[in-house]
mmCIF file of C-alpha atoms in Angstrom:
data_model
loop_
_atom_site.group_PDB
_atom_site.id
_atom_site.type_symbol
_atom_site.label_atom_id
_atom_site.label_comp_id
_atom_site.label_asym_id
_atom_site.label_seq_id
_atom_site.Cartn_x
_atom_site.Cartn_y
_atom_site.Cartn_z
ATOM 1 C CA MET A 294 2.025 16.924 -18.512
ATOM 2 C CA LYS A 295 -1.471 17.625 -17.077
ATOM 3 C CA LEU A 296 -4.893 15.986 -17.984
ATOM 4 C CA THR A 297 -7.489 18.280 -18.740
ATOM 5 C CA LEU A 298 -10.617 16.741 -16.976
ATOM 6 C CA GLU A 299 -12.107 16.603 -20.961
ATOM 7 C CA GLN A 300 -8.548 13.705 -20.730
ATOM 8 C CA VAL A 301 -10.119 11.962 -17.197
ATOM 9 C CA ARG A 302 -13.749 12.190 -18.585
ATOM 10 C CA HIS A 303 -12.413 10.082 -21.670
ATOM 11 C CA VAL A 304 -10.680 7.436 -19.749
ATOM 12 C CA ALA A 305 -13.307 7.348 -17.097
ATOM 13 C CA ALA A 306 -15.999 6.577 -20.177
ATOM 14 C CA LEU A 307 -13.568 3.469 -21.576
ATOM 15 C CA ALA A 308 -12.869 1.948 -18.347
ATOM 16 C CA ARG A 309 -16.790 3.205 -17.477
ATOM 17 C CA LEU A 310 -16.919 4.582 -14.711
ATOM 18 C CA SER A 311 -18.831 7.839 -13.439
ATOM 19 C CA LEU A 312 -16.597 9.897 -11.417
ATOM 20 C CA SER A 313 -17.204 13.412 -9.703
ATOM 21 C CA PRO A 314 -16.166 16.446 -10.657
ATOM 22 C CA GLU A 315 -14.745 16.564 -7.370
ATOM 23 C CA GLU A 316 -13.146 12.791 -8.194
ATOM 24 C CA GLU A 317 -12.259 13.877 -11.980
ATOM 25 C CA ARG A 318 -10.475 17.420 -10.849
ATOM 26 C CA ARG A 319 -8.040 14.578 -8.339
ATOM 27 C CA TYR A 320 -7.448 11.552 -11.149
ATOM 28 C CA ALA A 321 -6.589 14.444 -13.047
ATOM 29 C CA THR A 322 -3.773 14.975 -10.575
ATOM 30 C CA GLN A 323 -2.574 11.985 -9.631
ATOM 31 C CA LEU A 324 -2.317 10.436 -13.792
ATOM 32 C CA SER A 325 -0.875 13.092 -14.602
ATOM 33 C CA ALA A 326 2.120 12.863 -11.840
ATOM 34 C CA VAL A 327 1.742 8.822 -12.895
ATOM 35 C CA LEU A 328 2.672 10.131 -16.749
ATOM 36 C CA ASP A 329 5.373 12.830 -14.873
ATOM 37 C CA ALA A 330 7.359 9.928 -13.598
ATOM 38 C CA VAL A 331 6.537 7.626 -16.287
ATOM 39 C CA ALA A 332 8.055 10.444 -18.435
ATOM 40 C CA GLN A 333 11.570 11.129 -16.457
ATOM 41 C CA LEU A 334 11.944 7.206 -17.083
ATOM 42 C CA GLN A 335 12.128 7.963 -20.912
ATOM 43 C CA GLU A 336 14.787 10.142 -20.458
ATOM 44 C CA LEU A 337 16.807 6.772 -18.741
ATOM 45 C CA ASP A 338 19.166 5.850 -21.152
ATOM 46 C CA VAL A 339 18.634 2.055 -20.954
ATOM 47 C CA SER A 340 20.105 1.542 -24.460
ATOM 48 C CA GLY A 341 23.031 -1.097 -22.916
ATOM 49 C CA VAL A 342 20.327 -2.722 -19.923
ATOM 50 C CA GLU A 343 19.647 -5.873 -21.080
ATOM 51 C CA PRO A 344 15.872 -6.825 -20.921
ATOM 52 C CA THR A 345 14.129 -9.154 -17.942
ATOM 53 C CA SER A 346 10.997 -11.326 -16.836
ATOM 54 C CA HIS A 347 11.962 -10.691 -13.867
ATOM 55 C CA ALA A 348 13.006 -8.383 -11.274
ATOM 56 C CA THR A 349 15.687 -10.283 -9.599
ATOM 57 C CA LEU A 350 18.471 -13.333 -11.392
ATOM 58 C CA ALA A 351 16.752 -15.577 -8.768
ATOM 59 C CA ASP A 352 15.797 -19.013 -10.036
ATOM 60 C CA SER A 353 11.877 -19.375 -9.123
ATOM 61 C CA LEU A 354 10.753 -19.660 -5.763
ATOM 62 C CA LEU A 355 7.411 -21.805 -6.303
ATOM 63 C CA ARG A 356 7.075 -24.964 -4.863
ATOM 64 C CA GLU A 357 7.535 -27.337 -7.496
ATOM 65 C CA ASP A 358 3.304 -27.927 -9.083
ATOM 66 C CA VAL A 359 2.161 -31.335 -7.620
ATOM 67 C CA THR A 360 -0.937 -33.163 -8.721
ATOM 68 C CA ARG A 361 -3.144 -34.456 -5.442
ATOM 69 C CA PRO A 362 -6.015 -35.222 -5.236
ATOM 70 C CA SER A 363 -8.723 -32.355 -4.503
ATOM 71 C CA LEU A 364 -11.416 -32.253 -1.639
ATOM 72 C CA PRO A 365 -14.333 -33.806 -3.066
ATOM 73 C CA PRO A 366 -17.189 -32.071 -4.152
ATOM 74 C CA GLU A 367 -19.799 -33.318 -0.918
ATOM 75 C CA LYS A 368 -17.500 -31.325 1.398
ATOM 76 C CA GLY A 369 -16.251 -28.640 -0.270
ATOM 77 C CA LEU A 370 -19.391 -27.561 -0.666
ATOM 78 C CA ALA A 371 -19.697 -28.011 2.704
ATOM 79 C CA ASN A 372 -20.593 -25.203 3.948
ATOM 80 C CA ALA A 373 -22.126 -22.939 0.927
ATOM 81 C CA PRO A 374 -25.120 -21.552 1.213
ATOM 82 C CA SER A 375 -26.790 -23.014 -2.263
ATOM 83 C CA LYS A 376 -25.583 -25.078 -4.406
ATOM 84 C CA VAL A 377 -26.672 -27.293 -7.245
ATOM 85 C CA GLY A 378 -25.682 -30.381 -7.055
ATOM 86 C CA THR A 379 -21.244 -31.016 -7.536
ATOM 87 C CA ARG A 380 -21.489 -26.365 -7.704
ATOM 88 C CA PHE A 381 -21.337 -23.394 -5.898
ATOM 89 C CA ALA A 382 -25.614 -21.596 -6.827
ATOM 90 C CA VAL A 383 -24.758 -17.800 -7.852
ATOM 91 C CA PRO A 384 -27.087 -15.606 -8.653
ATOM 92 C CA LYS A 385 -27.527 -14.351 -12.506
ATOM 93 C CA ILE A 386 -25.275 -11.530 -12.882
ATOM 94 C CA ILE A 387 -25.658 -10.703 -16.953
ATOM 95 C CA GLU A 388 -28.638 -10.625 -18.554
#
């Protein structure tokens, strides 16, 4: 599927991205390739394939979730450039 520059601009606007004309052309090519790959996958007959939540059927390899004591605030904030009480101080970025 060949995306038009107008479609790329529309997607960029939805994502609140500002793209240069060169980026628009590059993304049109790249996104078209992605859509072509998805179209190829849609042609496969997967009627006999059972849905899975993971690529492998192995049990979870993650460690057991165990509650442990955390760092005391003084130690956790020891190298902080700026702090307020027991919290990191960060500049306000939202009006």
